[in-house]
GROMACS .gro file of C-alpha atoms in nm:
model
  322
    1MET     CA    1  10.808   7.999   7.883
    2ALA     CA    2  10.655   7.841   7.567
    3HIS     CA    3  10.533   7.531   7.751
    4GLU     CA    4  10.372   7.737   8.026
    5SER     CA    5  10.209   7.966   7.770
    6ASN     CA    6  10.060   7.674   7.578
    7GLY     CA    7   9.926   7.513   7.895
    8ALA     CA    8   9.759   7.835   8.009
    9ILE     CA    9   9.608   7.890   7.662
   10TYR     CA   10   9.466   7.537   7.632
   11THR     CA   11   9.316   7.563   7.981
   12ALA     CA   12   9.162   7.902   7.903
   13ALA     CA   13   9.022   7.785   7.569
   14GLY     CA   14   8.853   7.479   7.723
   15ALA     CA   15   8.711   7.679   8.012
   16ASN     CA   16   8.580   7.959   7.791
   17LEU     CA   17   8.414   7.720   7.547
   18ALA     CA   18   8.225   7.545   7.828
   19ILE     CA   19   8.134   7.877   7.989
   20ALA     CA   20   8.010   8.023   7.659
   21ALA     CA   21   7.778   7.727   7.603
   22ALA     CA   22   7.634   7.759   7.954
   23LYS     CA   23   7.585   8.136   7.923
   24PHE     CA   24   7.409   8.114   7.588
   25VAL     CA   25   7.174   7.850   7.726
   26GLY     CA   26   7.097   8.076   8.021
   27ALA     CA   27   7.047   8.383   7.799
   28PHE     CA   28   6.814   8.184   7.571
   29PHE     CA   29   6.592   8.070   7.858
   30THR     CA   30   6.591   8.392   8.064
   31GLY     CA   31   6.649   8.673   7.813
   32SER     CA   32   6.925   8.823   8.029
   33SER     CA   33   7.123   9.092   7.843
   34ALA     CA   34   7.420   9.066   8.078
   35MET     CA   35   7.423   8.689   8.030
   36LEU     CA   36   7.416   8.726   7.652
   37ALA     CA   37   7.701   8.980   7.666
   38GLU     CA   38   7.899   8.743   7.887
   39GLY     CA   39   7.832   8.457   7.642
   40VAL     CA   40   7.965   8.660   7.349
   41HIS     CA   41   8.262   8.760   7.564
   42SER     CA   42   8.342   8.393   7.634
   43MET     CA   43   8.313   8.303   7.264
   44VAL     CA   44   8.546   8.587   7.173
   45ASP     CA   45   8.790   8.467   7.439
   46THR     CA   46   8.779   8.114   7.293
   47ALA     CA   47   8.854   8.249   6.945
   48ASN     CA   48   9.134   8.457   7.094
   49GLN     CA   49   9.302   8.154   7.248
   50ILE     CA   50   9.286   7.975   6.913
   51LEU     CA   51   9.449   8.276   6.747
   52LEU     CA   52   9.725   8.280   7.009
   53LEU     CA   53   9.795   7.910   6.949
   54VAL     CA   54   9.811   7.976   6.574
   55GLY     CA   55  10.052   8.263   6.637
   56LEU     CA   56  10.277   8.052   6.860
   57LYS     CA   57  10.287   7.773   6.601
   58ARG     CA   58  10.368   8.007   6.313
   59ALA     CA   59  10.635   8.184   6.519
   60ARG     CA   60  10.828   7.856   6.552
   61ARG     CA   61  10.885   7.827   6.177
   62PRO     CA   62  11.256   7.834   6.084
   63ALA     CA   63  11.414   8.130   5.910
   64ASP     CA   64  11.423   8.130   5.531
   65ALA     CA   65  11.541   8.352   5.246
   66ARG     CA   66  11.236   8.577   5.268
   67PHE     CA   67  11.248   8.613   5.646
   68PRO     CA   68  11.614   8.562   5.739
   69PHE     CA   69  11.553   8.650   6.106
   70GLY     CA   70  11.269   8.402   6.142
   71TYR     CA   71  10.900   8.438   6.217
   72GLY     CA   72  10.916   8.511   6.590
   73ARG     CA   73  10.711   8.828   6.560
   74GLU     CA   74  10.411   8.633   6.430
   75VAL     CA   75  10.299   8.588   6.789
   76TYR     CA   76  10.300   8.967   6.837
   77PHE     CA   77  10.080   9.014   6.530
   78TYR     CA   78   9.827   8.757   6.648
   79ALA     CA   79   9.828   8.903   7.000
   80PHE     CA   80   9.739   9.240   6.848
   81LEU     CA   81   9.454   9.075   6.656
   82VAL     CA   82   9.331   8.929   6.984
   83ALA     CA   83   9.323   9.274   7.143
   84LEU     CA   84   9.129   9.407   6.843
   85LEU     CA   85   8.878   9.123   6.865
   86ILE     CA   86   8.825   9.187   7.237
   87PHE     CA   87   8.758   9.554   7.161
   88LEU     CA   88   8.512   9.493   6.876
   89GLY     CA   89   8.368   9.148   6.940
   90GLY     CA   90   8.345   9.167   7.317
   91GLY     CA   91   8.343   9.523   7.445
   92ALA     CA   92   8.154   9.700   7.169
   93PHE     CA   93   7.886   9.429   7.151
   94ALA     CA   94   7.834   9.430   7.528
   95VAL     CA   95   7.789   9.809   7.531
   96TYR     CA   96   7.545   9.791   7.240
   97GLU     CA   97   7.344   9.512   7.404
   98GLY     CA   98   7.336   9.702   7.734
   99ILE     CA   99   7.206  10.020   7.569
  100HIS     CA  100   6.939   9.817   7.390
  101LYS     CA  101   6.836   9.663   7.722
  102LEU     CA  102   6.807  10.006   7.885
  103GLN     CA  103   6.582  10.122   7.602
  104HIS     CA  104   6.367   9.807   7.620
  105PRO     CA  105   6.396   9.668   7.974
  106GLU     CA  106   6.244   9.324   8.031
  107PRO     CA  107   6.259   9.108   8.342
  108ALA     CA  108   6.441   8.778   8.322
  109ALA     CA  109   6.205   8.508   8.201
  110ASP     CA  110   6.157   8.184   8.386
  111ALA     CA  111   6.302   7.876   8.222
  112VAL     CA  112   6.112   7.559   8.148
  113ILE     CA  113   6.348   7.266   8.186
  114PHE     CA  114   6.219   6.910   8.142
  115GLY     CA  115   5.867   7.035   8.189
  116ARG     CA  116   5.939   7.217   8.512
  117THR     CA  117   5.945   7.593   8.557
  118VAL     CA  118   6.267   7.726   8.710
  119PRO     CA  119   6.294   8.095   8.811
  120GLY     CA  120   6.521   8.285   8.573
  121LEU     CA  121   6.722   8.420   8.866
  122TYR     CA  122   6.820   8.070   8.976
  123VAL     CA  123   6.921   7.975   8.622
  124ASN     CA  124   7.140   8.284   8.589
  125LEU     CA  125   7.299   8.235   8.930
  126ALA     CA  126   7.374   7.869   8.862
  127ILE     CA  127   7.539   7.945   8.528
  128LEU     CA  128   7.735   8.241   8.659
  129GLY     CA  129   7.850   8.032   8.955
  130PHE     CA  130   7.977   7.763   8.717
  131ALA     CA  131   8.146   8.032   8.509
  132VAL     CA  132   8.320   8.181   8.812
  133ALA     CA  133   8.455   7.837   8.909
  134ALA     CA  134   8.578   7.753   8.557
  135GLU     CA  135   8.722   8.100   8.494
  136GLY     CA  136   8.885   8.100   8.837
  137TYR     CA  137   9.068   7.776   8.759
  138SER     CA  138   9.181   7.911   8.421
  139CYS     CA  139   9.302   8.230   8.591
  140PHE     CA  140   9.489   8.025   8.850
  141VAL     CA  141   9.677   7.831   8.578
  142ALA     CA  142   9.767   8.152   8.391
  143LEU     CA  143   9.867   8.328   8.712
  144LYS     CA  144  10.091   8.038   8.816
  145ALA     CA  145  10.274   8.046   8.481
  146PHE     CA  146  10.301   8.424   8.492
  147TRP     CA  147  10.429   8.422   8.850
  148GLY     CA  148  10.712   8.193   8.748
  149GLU     CA  149  10.816   8.441   8.478
  150LYS     CA  150  10.779   8.771   8.660
  151GLY     CA  151  11.047   8.709   8.926
  152GLN     CA  152  11.068   8.978   9.192
  153ARG     CA  153  10.906   9.248   8.980
  154PRO     CA  154  10.558   9.385   9.066
  155PRO     CA  155  10.285   9.232   8.845
  156ILE     CA  156  10.214   9.545   8.638
  157THR     CA  157  10.585   9.606   8.582
  158ALA     CA  158  10.628   9.242   8.481
  159ILE     CA  159  10.347   9.271   8.226
  160ARG     CA  160  10.494   9.592   8.085
  161ARG     CA  161  10.835   9.425   8.049
  162SER     CA  162  10.716   9.081   7.941
  163LYS     CA  163  10.799   8.981   7.585
  164ASP     CA  164  10.555   8.688   7.588
  165PRO     CA  165  10.218   8.839   7.486
  166ALA     CA  166  10.051   8.498   7.471
  167LEU     CA  167  10.095   8.452   7.845
  168PHE     CA  168  10.004   8.800   7.969
  169THR     CA  169   9.712   8.825   7.724
  170VAL     CA  170   9.553   8.512   7.869
  171LEU     CA  171   9.614   8.638   8.222
  172VAL     CA  172   9.462   8.982   8.155
  173GLU     CA  173   9.169   8.820   7.975
  174ASP     CA  174   9.100   8.591   8.271
  175VAL     CA  175   9.118   8.875   8.524
  176ALA     CA  176   8.882   9.085   8.311
  177ALA     CA  177   8.648   8.786   8.272
  178LEU     CA  178   8.631   8.729   8.647
  179THR     CA  179   8.562   9.098   8.700
  180GLY     CA  180   8.290   9.087   8.436
  181LEU     CA  181   8.130   8.786   8.602
  182VAL     CA  182   8.113   8.971   8.933
  183VAL     CA  183   7.947   9.264   8.753
  184ALA     CA  184   7.703   9.027   8.580
  185LEU     CA  185   7.613   8.863   8.911
  186THR     CA  186   7.556   9.203   9.069
  187GLY     CA  187   7.337   9.317   8.780
  188VAL     CA  188   7.126   9.002   8.780
  189ILE     CA  189   7.072   9.014   9.157
  190LEU     CA  190   6.988   9.386   9.162
  191ALA     CA  191   6.753   9.352   8.867
  192GLU     CA  192   6.560   9.077   9.046
  193THR     CA  193   6.574   9.217   9.400
  194LEU     CA  194   6.475   9.573   9.308
  195LYS     CA  195   6.247   9.467   9.023
  196GLN     CA  196   6.445   9.696   8.793
  197PRO     CA  197   6.547   9.513   8.471
  198ALA     CA  198   6.753   9.817   8.375
  199PHE     CA  199   7.029   9.697   8.610
  200ASP     CA  200   7.083   9.406   8.373
  201GLY     CA  201   7.154   9.650   8.091
  202ILE     CA  202   7.378   9.863   8.311
  203ALA     CA  203   7.579   9.552   8.402
  204SER     CA  204   7.621   9.474   8.032
  205ILE     CA  205   7.753   9.825   7.963
  206VAL     CA  206   8.000   9.803   8.253
  207ILE     CA  207   8.121   9.465   8.124
  208GLY     CA  208   8.173   9.621   7.781
  209LEU     CA  209   8.371   9.911   7.925
  210ILE     CA  210   8.592   9.667   8.118
  211LEU     CA  211   8.664   9.474   7.798
  212ILE     CA  212   8.733   9.790   7.598
  213GLY     CA  213   8.976   9.911   7.865
  214MET     CA  214   9.153   9.576   7.870
  215ALA     CA  215   9.171   9.569   7.491
  216ILE     CA  216   9.329   9.915   7.476
  217PHE     CA  217   9.585   9.811   7.738
  218LEU     CA  218   9.675   9.498   7.537
  219MET     CA  219   9.698   9.699   7.214
  220ILE     CA  220   9.946   9.937   7.374
  221GLU     CA  221  10.157   9.651   7.510
  222THR     CA  222  10.165   9.446   7.189
  223HIS     CA  223  10.222   9.753   6.971
  224GLY     CA  224  10.569   9.808   7.116
  225LEU     CA  225  10.662   9.443   7.063
  226LEU     CA  226  10.529   9.447   6.709
  227VAL     CA  227  10.727   9.758   6.615
  228GLY     CA  228  11.050   9.627   6.768
  229GLU     CA  229  11.101   9.665   7.142
  230ALA     CA  230  11.441   9.652   7.311
  231ALA     CA  231  11.537   9.378   7.555
  232GLU     CA  232  11.474   9.426   7.926
  233PRO     CA  233  11.703   9.682   8.098
  234GLU     CA  234  11.880   9.415   8.307
  235LEU     CA  235  11.990   9.226   7.996
  236VAL     CA  236  12.101   9.544   7.818
  237ALA     CA  237  12.304   9.646   8.124
  238GLY     CA  238  12.468   9.302   8.131
  239LEU     CA  239  12.563   9.332   7.764
  240HIS     CA  240  12.715   9.675   7.829
  241GLU     CA  241  12.921   9.533   8.115
  242ILE     CA  242  13.052   9.247   7.900
  243VAL     CA  243  13.160   9.481   7.621
  244ARG     CA  244  13.321   9.736   7.856
  245SER     CA  245  13.520   9.466   8.034
  246GLU     CA  246  13.669   9.318   7.718
  247PRO     CA  247  14.042   9.398   7.676
  248GLY     CA  248  14.111   9.594   7.360
  249VAL     CA  249  13.784   9.789   7.365
  250GLU     CA  250  13.859  10.160   7.384
  251TYR     CA  251  13.502  10.289   7.377
  252VAL     CA  252  13.151  10.145   7.348
  253ASN     CA  253  12.965  10.346   7.085
  254GLU     CA  254  12.633  10.163   7.103
  255VAL     CA  255  12.467   9.848   7.229
  256LEU     CA  256  12.135   9.806   7.048
  257THR     CA  257  11.890   9.523   7.116
  258GLN     CA  258  11.561   9.420   6.962
  259HIS     CA  259  11.317   9.138   7.033
  260LEU     CA  260  11.249   8.927   6.723
  261GLY     CA  261  11.030   8.702   6.936
  262PRO     CA  262  10.956   8.631   7.303
  263ALA     CA  263  11.286   8.443   7.342
  264ASP     CA  264  11.486   8.577   7.047
  265VAL     CA  265  11.699   8.889   7.097
  266LEU     CA  266  11.907   9.054   6.828
  267VAL     CA  267  12.216   9.241   6.956
  268ASN     CA  268  12.408   9.498   6.752
  269VAL     CA  269  12.724   9.645   6.906
  270SER     CA  270  12.941   9.929   6.778
  271LEU     CA  271  13.293   9.946   6.923
  272ASP     CA  272  13.599  10.165   6.902
  273ILE     CA  273  13.894   9.931   6.958
  274ASP     CA  274  14.266   9.966   7.012
  275ASP     CA  275  14.422  10.049   6.674
  276ARG     CA  276  14.730   9.847   6.764
  277LEU     CA  277  14.541   9.517   6.754
  278SER     CA  278  14.619   9.291   6.461
  279GLY     CA  279  14.354   9.141   6.237
  280GLY     CA  280  14.379   8.805   6.412
  281GLU     CA  281  14.347   8.965   6.755
  282VAL     CA  282  14.036   9.155   6.643
  283GLU     CA  283  13.880   8.831   6.518
  284ARG     CA  284  13.950   8.655   6.847
  285MET     CA  285  13.809   8.947   7.045
  286VAL     CA  286  13.489   8.954   6.838
  287GLY     CA  287  13.445   8.579   6.880
  288GLN     CA  288  13.501   8.605   7.254
  289LEU     CA  289  13.247   8.887   7.287
  290GLU     CA  290  12.986   8.693   7.094
  291ARG     CA  291  13.032   8.383   7.309
  292ARG     CA  292  13.010   8.583   7.632
  293MET     CA  293  12.695   8.769   7.524
  294LYS     CA  294  12.519   8.449   7.420
  295ALA     CA  295  12.621   8.287   7.746
  296LEU     CA  296  12.464   8.577   7.938
  297SER     CA  297  12.113   8.480   7.826
  298PRO     CA  298  11.967   8.204   7.606
  299LYS     CA  299  11.749   8.474   7.450
  300VAL     CA  300  12.055   8.628   7.280
  301ARG     CA  301  12.067   8.436   6.951
  302ARG     CA  302  12.217   8.681   6.703
  303VAL     CA  303  12.508   8.915   6.769
  304PHE     CA  304  12.650   9.165   6.520
  305ILE     CA  305  12.964   9.356   6.614
  306GLU     CA  306  13.065   9.665   6.420
  307ILE     CA  307  13.412   9.816   6.453
  308GLN     CA  308  13.421  10.190   6.398
  309SER     CA  309  13.588  10.494   6.548
  310ARG     CA  310  13.416  10.688   6.823
  311HIS     CA  311  13.410  10.999   6.600
  312ASP     CA  312  13.241  10.820   6.307
  313ALA     CA  313  12.984  10.661   6.537
  314ALA     CA  314  12.898  10.997   6.692
  315ALA     CA  315  12.855  11.149   6.347
  316ARG     CA  316  12.597  10.880   6.262
  317GLN     CA  317  12.382  10.941   6.568
  318PRO     CA  318  12.177  11.239   6.434
  319ASP     CA  319  12.097  11.046   6.114
  320ARG     CA  320  11.981  10.743   6.312
  321VAL     CA  321  11.754  10.951   6.538
  322ALA     CA  322  11.613  11.131   6.235
   0.00000   0.00000   0.00000
């Protein structure tokens, strides 16, 4: 899904950069706190997409002596940085700006454009309308790529099981951005209709809380991948079936998997085999198992097979858990 991820990221970066410029212009002319918070949010999102692209590029570097399993986890590290930036640069700032606006409420100022006075409400609505259109398109591109990856699984389950943080981070960002835009629109309209500028500050705080919640969710998801998450249950079950069906295997001690990148799975298998097999037969069996496991999924790139008795493997279990 690397191509789809890159396409969604480039689309999101372009949309967010244009939206940020429009929001800052609107905030400058009208003094809207919600608009300023949304502008900062869009700038943070743009920086996030750049970080994700850097992470994807660095993750493609070939393995070397220092990192013999490659750099696939780089993308997980940068995705975690993105979540941290959303929390601090987007959410925390929006909450701070909203509290400041509540303490010092001011109505949206009219804008003077080319010598003509334009009501601040119209400026804000025009900019937010443009932002909704641009963000909606970006969300559509990310959703289309994500839908192709998720299969028959429900969206939340697919995100929880996805090993491509670049794709689901962009999608979650876009959904949160659209939600924030709806909140900003509501705050701007209520502030003008009810003549209560405080609604602008309240909208900014709600936007900040949305971003903080999204950031925490992304931190939790990328944390597991960064530490070393196992492959999806369907793949693990398939690996178990392959090993159990191989002639000469007496008992399957363990089948361990770990994602070294979105499309790079390490498999470690411990087997108790028939003691009557000769050395040549064991070699052929190991080679056959490796070929079958790699054929099961292109994600399986490294397979290590350990031959040990069932008793010795069981004795190691407490040490491994500890």
